[in-house]
Amino acid sequence: MATQPYVRALEAAEFIMGPPAVKGTPMWRGRGVDAVRLLVDDYLALVRERFPAEVVEHGFLASQADNRRVFGEYGNVYELTDVPGDPDAQFRSDNIVASIARLERDRSAGPLVAIGAIMRHFPGSTPPLFRDRLVWPVVELNQLVEAEQADGVLDFHRSVVERMLWDIGIPSITVCTDELAGYGKVTYLVVTALPNRRPTVLATLYVLADGLRSALGPRREIIDIGFTGKVLATAAMLHMDARGLALPSTIAPVQLGVTAAPQSDPATCERWLTGLRAAGLRCEVRQAGDSSRSRARAEEYWHRTGTPLVIGLDRSPDAVTLCTRFPLHRVPLGELPAPERVRDLLDRHDTTLRSRSRRLLENTVERNGHLRTLCPPCAARPGVAVFGHVVPAKPGDCQECGDEAGQPLFLSEEGRFY
């Protein structure tokens, strides 16, 4: 089976290891782990604008008995019978059972953010096979709220997820659906468009169904928010060109890559980079040789690894040259840019990524007829494939009959999608 271009781009960017894969499990490398951490940091900063979220890391092994008590027999998890010292183990990505138990034990409302360990740690002096195997990160937030607060708190978390995705150049639409009513009595799915113009779900947000809340134990309503490394995979699909990834600055492990020439003054370059780093910018430098081919290889490396900004020093005496993506241009700067100028250039790069992705989303929903404003009677007609209603709701005139009670709906002829 041919490897998808975005997977090859992630491999070339040193985010994940190349083949052989282990049953489709990606093995994450250093830059990928760094990007995951930056994404989680951005998410936590947004949540903490309103709530003092606590963070825990879990290792994907959960109690079979505890999870069966809540979820019953659940077909898509692995149950392990030979884990030393833990004969009651279940391999699962979510952590809601343990998280809610912790909140109840600590008499806390949360939110508690559980992050699935992106690196499997193996103690002992003998490294086992696949010691550095890494798995797709999973982030899950749980919070306890009074019933009258649940809708407002869920809407806050909707805005957080949408802002996080916007920070990495992914526009989105949130749809309230009853498709998963057995899990959430209020269910939000955050949707975007893939390059093949199909919708996909990047995050799920719930006010948990009463049956599950009762099984978990709390009196208060349970908010459950989740997203995975699919967010980064989607970013890779959307933000790439013939040279590789073009990462948004929020999650780029290196925001500015500098290519120095043999004649570049090391002391001047280091003073400049020290000032940028002191301002919170992530910078690295590579030394190129005298030849144009050597400079080109360095530039290609920065682009292959997803670095948003690339600056070449002394392509000609005292020259400072910016290389941009979308379009691929070299622009003389005249001088070493100060931190404010670098941030402005990063903002321009991010704006370009968002504009490209927004056009894709708008074209997708228009071509596929996903978004329509319909009144309840028109929405209930046979053949109208209503997937859910868009939130926040913006009432308008029905596009079929003109009734003022129209509601923006997300339609999906293919039914449920992921």
GROMACS .gro file of C-alpha atoms in nm:
model
  418
    1MET     CA    1   0.000   0.000   0.000
    2ALA     CA    2   0.137   0.341  -0.096
    3THR     CA    3   0.227   0.574   0.190
    4GLN     CA    4   0.017   0.889   0.202
    5PRO     CA    5   0.209   1.210   0.116
    6TYR     CA    6   0.138   1.366   0.458
    7VAL     CA    7   0.289   1.060   0.629
    8ARG     CA    8   0.602   1.090   0.415
    9ALA     CA    9   0.614   1.460   0.507
   10LEU     CA   10   0.593   1.376   0.879
   11GLU     CA   11   0.872   1.122   0.837
   12ALA     CA   12   1.090   1.369   0.647
   13ALA     CA   13   1.024   1.634   0.914
   14GLU     CA   14   1.158   1.394   1.179
   15PHE     CA   15   0.818   1.380   1.351
   16ILE     CA   16   0.773   1.004   1.317
   17MET     CA   17   0.997   0.718   1.216
   18GLY     CA   18   0.969   0.565   0.872
   19PRO     CA   19   0.901   0.200   0.789
   20PRO     CA   20   0.874  -0.063   0.908
   21ALA     CA   21   0.566   0.042   1.105
   22VAL     CA   22   0.429  -0.178   1.381
   23LYS     CA   23   0.069  -0.252   1.279
   24GLY     CA   24   0.018   0.112   1.191
   25THR     CA   25   0.150   0.243   1.522
   26PRO     CA   26   0.360   0.554   1.453
   27MET     CA   27   0.687   0.580   1.638
   28TRP     CA   28   0.735   0.941   1.732
   29ARG     CA   29   1.068   1.119   1.713
   30GLY     CA   30   1.196   1.423   1.897
   31ARG     CA   31   1.052   1.698   1.678
   32GLY     CA   32   0.712   1.532   1.676
   33VAL     CA   33   0.715   1.502   2.054
   34ASP     CA   34   0.811   1.869   2.077
   35ALA     CA   35   0.518   1.967   1.851
   36VAL     CA   36   0.278   1.761   2.064
   37ARG     CA   37   0.396   1.939   2.377
   38LEU     CA   38   0.356   2.279   2.212
   39LEU     CA   39   0.003   2.191   2.105
   40VAL     CA   40  -0.088   2.079   2.457
   41ASP     CA   41   0.069   2.393   2.603
   42ASP     CA   42  -0.145   2.609   2.375
   43TYR     CA   43  -0.459   2.417   2.473
   44LEU     CA   44  -0.386   2.445   2.844
   45ALA     CA   45  -0.318   2.819   2.818
   46LEU     CA   46  -0.659   2.869   2.660
   47VAL     CA   47  -0.840   2.657   2.921
   48ARG     CA   48  -0.661   2.841   3.201
   49GLU     CA   49  -0.799   3.173   3.085
   50ARG     CA   50  -1.107   3.068   3.283
   51PHE     CA   51  -1.028   2.756   3.487
   52PRO     CA   52  -0.712   2.650   3.680
   53ALA     CA   53  -0.675   2.318   3.500
   54GLU     CA   54  -0.461   2.046   3.657
   55VAL     CA   55  -0.267   1.805   3.434
   56VAL     CA   56  -0.196   1.435   3.480
   57GLU     CA   57  -0.023   1.189   3.250
   58HIS     CA   58  -0.149   0.836   3.214
   59GLY     CA   59   0.015   0.540   3.053
   60PHE     CA   60  -0.284   0.386   2.871
   61LEU     CA   61  -0.319   0.093   3.112
   62ALA     CA   62  -0.652   0.105   3.297
   63SER     CA   63  -0.846  -0.127   3.523
   64GLN     CA   64  -1.067  -0.375   3.338
   65ALA     CA   65  -1.303  -0.404   3.634
   66ASP     CA   66  -1.347  -0.027   3.680
   67ASN     CA   67  -1.408   0.037   3.311
   68ARG     CA   68  -1.646  -0.257   3.271
   69ARG     CA   69  -1.847  -0.126   3.564
   70VAL     CA   70  -1.901   0.199   3.371
   71PHE     CA   71  -1.898   0.096   3.006
   72GLY     CA   72  -1.985  -0.273   3.017
   73GLU     CA   73  -1.831  -0.496   2.751
   74TYR     CA   74  -1.650  -0.267   2.512
   75GLY     CA   75  -1.526  -0.423   2.191
   76ASN     CA   76  -1.247  -0.195   2.071
   77VAL     CA   77  -1.007  -0.216   2.365
   78TYR     CA   78  -0.729  -0.463   2.436
   79GLU     CA   79  -0.746  -0.657   2.759
   80LEU     CA   80  -0.413  -0.778   2.892
   81THR     CA   81  -0.374  -1.083   3.110
   82ASP     CA   82   0.001  -1.111   3.149
   83VAL     CA   83   0.117  -0.769   3.274
   84PRO     CA   84   0.349  -0.836   3.571
   85GLY     CA   85   0.187  -0.714   3.890
   86ASP     CA   86  -0.128  -0.598   3.707
   87PRO     CA   87  -0.345  -0.891   3.595
   88ASP     CA   88  -0.648  -0.659   3.561
   89ALA     CA   89  -0.514  -0.435   3.284
   90GLN     CA   90  -0.691  -0.285   2.985
   91PHE     CA   91  -0.518  -0.086   2.712
   92ARG     CA   92  -0.731   0.220   2.633
   93SER     CA   93  -0.666   0.577   2.533
   94ASP     CA   94  -0.930   0.753   2.743
   95ASN     CA   95  -0.883   0.815   3.114
   96ILE     CA   96  -1.229   0.930   3.221
   97VAL     CA   97  -1.288   0.659   3.482
   98ALA     CA   98  -0.963   0.732   3.666
   99SER     CA   99  -1.001   1.109   3.618
  100ILE     CA  100  -1.351   1.126   3.764
  101ALA     CA  101  -1.247   0.903   4.054
  102ARG     CA  102  -0.959   1.142   4.124
  103LEU     CA  103  -1.183   1.449   4.113
  104GLU     CA  104  -1.427   1.285   4.353
  105ARG     CA  105  -1.148   1.172   4.584
  106ASP     CA  106  -0.994   1.520   4.590
  107ARG     CA  107  -1.337   1.687   4.620
  108SER     CA  108  -1.246   1.893   4.316
  109ALA     CA  109  -1.458   2.011   4.025
  110GLY     CA  110  -1.158   2.023   3.793
  111PRO     CA  111  -1.101   2.058   3.514
  112LEU     CA  112  -0.852   1.774   3.509
  113VAL     CA  113  -0.662   1.725   3.183
  114ALA     CA  114  -0.530   1.374   3.127
  115ILE     CA  115  -0.261   1.341   2.864
  116GLY     CA  116  -0.188   0.999   2.724
  117ALA     CA  117   0.184   0.936   2.754
  118ILE     CA  118   0.342   1.004   2.419
  119MET     CA  119   0.644   0.800   2.516
  120ARG     CA  120   0.629   0.449   2.655
  121HIS     CA  121   0.880   0.436   2.941
  122PHE     CA  122   1.041   0.102   3.012
  123PRO     CA  123   1.239   0.075   3.338
  124GLY     CA  124   1.537  -0.154   3.370
  125SER     CA  125   1.892  -0.174   3.247
  126THR     CA  126   1.820  -0.379   2.934
  127PRO     CA  127   1.644  -0.182   2.661
  128PRO     CA  128   1.363  -0.395   2.520
  129LEU     CA  129   1.275  -0.403   2.153
  130PHE     CA  130   1.099  -0.084   2.038
  131ARG     CA  131   1.214   0.097   2.351
  132ASP     CA  132   1.140   0.431   2.193
  133ARG     CA  133   0.799   0.342   2.055
  134LEU     CA  134   0.568   0.640   2.083
  135VAL     CA  135   0.194   0.647   2.031
  136TRP     CA  136  -0.048   0.909   1.910
  137PRO     CA  137  -0.108   1.153   2.193
  138VAL     CA  138  -0.451   1.164   2.351
  139VAL     CA  139  -0.578   1.465   2.547
  140GLU     CA  140  -0.894   1.438   2.759
  141LEU     CA  141  -1.043   1.702   2.986
  142ASN     CA  142  -1.302   1.623   3.253
  143GLN     CA  143  -1.487   1.871   3.470
  144LEU     CA  144  -1.778   1.855   3.716
  145VAL     CA  145  -2.039   2.131   3.692
  146GLU     CA  146  -2.385   2.204   3.824
  147ALA     CA  147  -2.667   2.127   3.582
  148GLU     CA  148  -2.755   2.491   3.523
  149GLN     CA  149  -2.391   2.566   3.429
  150ALA     CA  150  -2.332   2.271   3.196
  151ASP     CA  151  -2.434   2.432   2.867
  152GLY     CA  152  -2.231   2.746   2.933
  153VAL     CA  153  -1.919   2.556   3.038
  154LEU     CA  154  -1.946   2.324   2.738
  155ASP     CA  155  -1.970   2.627   2.510
  156PHE     CA  156  -1.657   2.773   2.668
  157HIS     CA  157  -1.470   2.452   2.591
  158ARG     CA  158  -1.606   2.462   2.235
  159SER     CA  159  -1.452   2.807   2.194
  160VAL     CA  160  -1.123   2.679   2.340
  161VAL     CA  161  -1.099   2.391   2.093
  162GLU     CA  162  -1.191   2.613   1.799
  163ARG     CA  163  -0.930   2.871   1.904
  164MET     CA  164  -0.664   2.601   1.948
  165LEU     CA  165  -0.732   2.472   1.598
  166TRP     CA  166  -0.728   2.827   1.460
  167ASP     CA  167  -0.389   2.878   1.627
  168ILE     CA  168  -0.251   2.595   1.412
  169GLY     CA  169  -0.419   2.713   1.095
  170ILE     CA  170  -0.726   2.487   1.099
  171PRO     CA  171  -1.067   2.658   1.069
  172SER     CA  172  -1.355   2.454   1.207
  173ILE     CA  173  -1.730   2.424   1.249
  174THR     CA  174  -1.890   2.283   1.564
  175VAL     CA  175  -2.197   2.064   1.515
  176CYS     CA  176  -2.437   1.958   1.790
  177THR     CA  177  -2.563   1.612   1.706
  178ASP     CA  178  -2.761   1.333   1.866
  179GLU     CA  179  -2.568   1.069   1.675
  180LEU     CA  180  -2.376   0.979   1.992
  181ALA     CA  181  -2.659   1.034   2.236
  182GLY     CA  182  -2.577   0.714   2.424
  183TYR     CA  183  -2.253   0.876   2.540
  184GLY     CA  184  -2.343   1.242   2.563
  185LYS     CA  185  -2.681   1.399   2.631
  186VAL     CA  186  -2.527   1.706   2.469
  187THR     CA  187  -2.276   1.620   2.198
  188TYR     CA  188  -2.055   1.863   2.007
  189LEU     CA  189  -1.832   1.751   1.721
  190VAL     CA  190  -1.568   1.994   1.593
  191VAL     CA  191  -1.537   1.948   1.217
  192THR     CA  192  -1.299   2.063   0.947
  193ALA     CA  193  -1.230   1.970   0.584
  194LEU     CA  194  -0.956   1.745   0.448
  195PRO     CA  195  -0.775   1.818   0.120
  196ASN     CA  196  -1.000   1.560  -0.055
  197ARG     CA  197  -1.295   1.782   0.042
  198ARG     CA  198  -1.444   1.544   0.290
  199PRO     CA  199  -1.541   1.650   0.644
  200THR     CA  200  -1.363   1.502   0.943
  201VAL     CA  201  -1.405   1.526   1.320
  202LEU     CA  202  -1.108   1.661   1.516
  203ALA     CA  203  -1.253   1.687   1.868
  204THR     CA  204  -1.550   1.563   2.068
  205LEU     CA  205  -1.721   1.753   2.351
  206TYR     CA  206  -1.992   1.611   2.574
  207VAL     CA  207  -2.215   1.670   2.866
  208LEU     CA  208  -2.209   1.304   2.964
  209ALA     CA  209  -2.527   1.098   2.945
  210ASP     CA  210  -2.704   1.042   3.277
  211GLY     CA  211  -2.649   0.666   3.269
  212LEU     CA  212  -2.272   0.702   3.241
  213ARG     CA  213  -2.267   0.983   3.498
  214SER     CA  214  -2.455   0.759   3.740
  215ALA     CA  215  -2.214   0.471   3.678
  216LEU     CA  216  -1.918   0.702   3.737
  217GLY     CA  217  -2.071   0.832   4.060
  218PRO     CA  218  -2.081   1.214   4.064
  219ARG     CA  219  -2.399   1.404   4.142
  220ARG     CA  220  -2.291   1.694   3.919
  221GLU     CA  221  -2.286   1.693   3.541
  222ILE     CA  222  -1.967   1.566   3.374
  223ILE     CA  223  -1.798   1.758   3.093
  224ASP     CA  224  -1.582   1.536   2.870
  225ILE     CA  225  -1.356   1.689   2.602
  226GLY     CA  226  -1.119   1.487   2.385
  227PHE     CA  227  -0.884   1.516   2.090
  228THR     CA  228  -0.590   1.313   1.961
  229GLY     CA  229  -0.285   1.331   1.740
  230LYS     CA  230  -0.525   1.333   1.447
  231VAL     CA  231  -0.509   1.710   1.495
  232LEU     CA  232  -0.140   1.707   1.399
  233ALA     CA  233  -0.202   1.465   1.114
  234THR     CA  234  -0.466   1.701   0.976
  235ALA     CA  235  -0.230   1.996   1.013
  236ALA     CA  236   0.026   1.801   0.811
  237MET     CA  237  -0.231   1.729   0.539
  238LEU     CA  238  -0.333   2.093   0.515
  239HIS     CA  239   0.002   2.266   0.555
  240MET     CA  240   0.250   2.116   0.311
  241ASP     CA  241   0.394   2.172  -0.032
  242ALA     CA  242   0.653   2.006  -0.256
  243ARG     CA  243   0.925   2.085  -0.001
  244GLY     CA  244   0.741   1.925   0.293
  245LEU     CA  245   0.562   2.054   0.600
  246ALA     CA  246   0.493   2.423   0.650
  247LEU     CA  247   0.408   2.425   1.019
  248PRO     CA  248   0.217   2.704   1.192
  249SER     CA  249   0.439   2.890   1.436
  250THR     CA  250   0.241   2.775   1.742
  251ILE     CA  251   0.355   2.414   1.709
  252ALA     CA  252   0.677   2.452   1.510
  253PRO     CA  253   0.966   2.317   1.721
  254VAL     CA  254   1.187   2.567   1.536
  255GLN     CA  255   1.017   2.890   1.432
  256LEU     CA  256   1.320   3.049   1.265
  257GLY     CA  257   1.591   2.854   1.088
  258VAL     CA  258   1.908   3.048   1.008
  259THR     CA  259   2.160   2.944   0.744
  260ALA     CA  260   2.499   3.099   0.810
  261ALA     CA  261   2.770   3.129   0.546
  262PRO     CA  262   3.141   3.066   0.615
  263GLN     CA  263   3.200   3.442   0.612
  264SER     CA  264   2.919   3.517   0.860
  265ASP     CA  265   3.046   3.666   1.186
  266PRO     CA  266   2.968   3.407   1.457
  267ALA     CA  267   2.963   3.663   1.740
  268THR     CA  268   2.715   3.890   1.561
  269CYS     CA  269   2.493   3.595   1.472
  270GLU     CA  270   2.496   3.462   1.829
  271ARG     CA  271   2.409   3.801   1.979
  272TRP     CA  272   2.116   3.830   1.743
  273LEU     CA  273   1.991   3.477   1.818
  274THR     CA  274   2.033   3.530   2.192
  275GLY     CA  275   1.804   3.833   2.170
  276LEU     CA  276   1.544   3.638   1.974
  277ARG     CA  277   1.550   3.349   2.219
  278ALA     CA  278   1.521   3.586   2.513
  279ALA     CA  279   1.200   3.713   2.351
  280GLY     CA  280   1.063   3.358   2.348
  281LEU     CA  281   1.134   3.271   1.986
  282ARG     CA  282   1.255   2.921   1.897
  283CYS     CA  283   1.562   2.951   1.672
  284GLU     CA  284   1.834   2.724   1.536
  285VAL     CA  285   2.129   2.784   1.304
  286ARG     CA  286   2.297   2.564   1.043
  287GLN     CA  287   2.635   2.631   0.891
  288ALA     CA  288   2.648   2.612   0.511
  289GLY     CA  289   2.949   2.590   0.287
  290ASP     CA  290   3.062   2.832   0.017
  291SER     CA  291   2.866   2.672  -0.265
  292SER     CA  292   2.513   2.763  -0.365
  293ARG     CA  293   2.427   2.392  -0.345
  294SER     CA  294   2.531   2.383   0.019
  295ARG     CA  295   2.307   2.680   0.098
  296ALA     CA  296   2.022   2.518  -0.093
  297ARG     CA  297   2.057   2.194   0.106
  298ALA     CA  298   2.038   2.389   0.432
  299GLU     CA  299   1.729   2.576   0.313
  300GLU     CA  300   1.567   2.251   0.202
  301TYR     CA  301   1.636   2.100   0.544
  302TRP     CA  302   1.457   2.385   0.719
  303HIS     CA  303   1.158   2.350   0.488
  304ARG     CA  304   1.151   1.972   0.514
  305THR     CA  305   1.135   1.996   0.894
  306GLY     CA  306   0.845   2.242   0.883
  307THR     CA  307   1.030   2.555   0.993
  308PRO     CA  308   0.802   2.856   0.921
  309LEU     CA  309   1.074   3.117   0.862
  310VAL     CA  310   1.414   3.068   0.700
  311ILE     CA  311   1.677   3.341   0.687
  312GLY     CA  312   2.003   3.310   0.497
  313LEU     CA  313   2.301   3.519   0.598
  314ASP     CA  314   2.567   3.652   0.361
  315ARG     CA  315   2.449   3.497   0.035
  316SER     CA  316   2.630   3.807  -0.082
  317PRO     CA  317   2.838   4.027   0.152
  318ASP     CA  318   2.626   4.141   0.450
  319ALA     CA  319   2.304   4.019   0.287
  320VAL     CA  320   2.009   3.904   0.503
  321THR     CA  321   1.762   3.706   0.292
  322LEU     CA  322   1.421   3.577   0.398
  323CYS     CA  323   1.282   3.269   0.225
  324THR     CA  324   0.902   3.247   0.247
  325ARG     CA  325   0.654   2.968   0.168
  326PHE     CA  326   0.323   3.010  -0.013
  327PRO     CA  327   0.464   3.149  -0.236
  328LEU     CA  328   0.824   3.029  -0.229
  329HIS     CA  329   1.013   3.358  -0.255
  330ARG     CA  330   1.344   3.503  -0.140
  331VAL     CA  331   1.315   3.856  -0.008
  332PRO     CA  332   1.605   4.080   0.098
  333LEU     CA  333   1.558   4.220   0.451
  334GLY     CA  334   1.849   4.458   0.467
  335GLU     CA  335   1.927   4.389   0.833
  336LEU     CA  336   1.893   4.124   1.100
  337PRO     CA  337   1.527   4.141   1.209
  338ALA     CA  338   1.444   4.230   1.570
  339PRO     CA  339   1.206   4.006   1.769
  340GLU     CA  340   0.904   4.221   1.684
  341ARG     CA  341   0.982   4.193   1.313
  342VAL     CA  342   1.025   3.813   1.339
  343ARG     CA  343   0.689   3.784   1.516
  344ASP     CA  344   0.528   3.991   1.243
  345LEU     CA  345   0.673   3.761   0.978
  346LEU     CA  346   0.549   3.455   1.170
  347ASP     CA  347   0.203   3.612   1.192
  348ARG     CA  348   0.200   3.664   0.817
  349HIS     CA  349   0.300   3.301   0.763
  350ASP     CA  350   0.022   3.180   0.995
  351THR     CA  351  -0.233   3.408   0.827
  352THR     CA  352  -0.145   3.253   0.491
  353LEU     CA  353  -0.196   2.901   0.628
  354ARG     CA  354  -0.532   2.996   0.779
  355SER     CA  355  -0.648   3.159   0.456
  356ARG     CA  356  -0.562   2.849   0.253
  357SER     CA  357  -0.741   2.620   0.497
  358ARG     CA  358  -1.042   2.849   0.527
  359ARG     CA  359  -1.086   2.850   0.150
  360LEU     CA  360  -1.074   2.470   0.153
  361LEU     CA  361  -1.340   2.449   0.427
  362GLU     CA  362  -1.565   2.702   0.255
  363ASN     CA  363  -1.531   2.523  -0.081
  364THR     CA  364  -1.600   2.187   0.082
  365VAL     CA  365  -1.920   2.288   0.258
  366GLU     CA  366  -2.041   2.476  -0.052
  367ARG     CA  367  -1.964   2.196  -0.300
  368ASN     CA  368  -2.110   1.924  -0.078
  369GLY     CA  369  -2.405   2.131   0.042
  370HIS     CA  370  -2.317   2.071   0.406
  371LEU     CA  371  -2.452   2.396   0.549
  372ARG     CA  372  -2.817   2.497   0.509
  373THR     CA  373  -3.058   2.708   0.713
  374LEU     CA  374  -3.385   2.519   0.749
  375CYS     CA  375  -3.694   2.542   0.967
  376PRO     CA  376  -3.797   2.227   1.161
  377PRO     CA  377  -4.069   2.114   0.912
  378CYS     CA  378  -3.833   2.147   0.612
  379ALA     CA  379  -3.550   1.976   0.801
  380ALA     CA  380  -3.781   1.683   0.880
  381ARG     CA  381  -3.869   1.614   0.515
  382PRO     CA  382  -3.761   1.277   0.370
  383GLY     CA  383  -3.422   1.284   0.208
  384VAL     CA  384  -3.283   1.574   0.414
  385ALA     CA  385  -2.973   1.421   0.574
  386VAL     CA  386  -2.940   1.630   0.888
  387PHE     CA  387  -2.626   1.544   1.081
  388GLY     CA  388  -2.676   1.813   1.346
  389HIS     CA  389  -2.716   2.185   1.402
  390VAL     CA  390  -2.431   2.435   1.397
  391VAL     CA  391  -2.329   2.602   1.723
  392PRO     CA  392  -2.340   2.874   1.821
  393ALA     CA  393  -2.680   2.889   1.655
  394LYS     CA  394  -2.754   3.190   1.435
  395PRO     CA  395  -3.126   3.177   1.343
  396GLY     CA  396  -3.224   3.295   0.999
  397ASP     CA  397  -3.482   3.255   0.725
  398CYS     CA  398  -3.540   2.901   0.602
  399GLN     CA  399  -3.374   2.852   0.262
  400GLU     CA  400  -3.665   2.633   0.147
  401CYS     CA  401  -3.981   2.813   0.259
  402GLY     CA  402  -3.861   3.147   0.397
  403ASP     CA  403  -3.990   3.083   0.750
  404GLU     CA  404  -3.814   3.299   1.009
  405ALA     CA  405  -3.758   2.995   1.236
  406GLY     CA  406  -3.468   2.864   1.029
  407GLN     CA  407  -3.166   2.711   1.201
  408PRO     CA  408  -2.818   2.651   1.052
  409LEU     CA  409  -2.781   2.275   0.997
  410PHE     CA  410  -2.493   2.052   0.892
  411LEU     CA  411  -2.606   1.799   0.630
  412SER     CA  412  -2.419   1.479   0.547
  413GLU     CA  413  -2.538   1.255   0.267
  414GLU     CA  414  -2.281   0.994   0.367
  415GLY     CA  415  -2.422   0.984   0.721
  416ARG     CA  416  -2.189   0.972   1.015
  417PHE     CA  417  -1.823   1.051   0.950
  418TYR     CA  418  -1.507   1.057   1.159
   0.00000   0.00000   0.00000
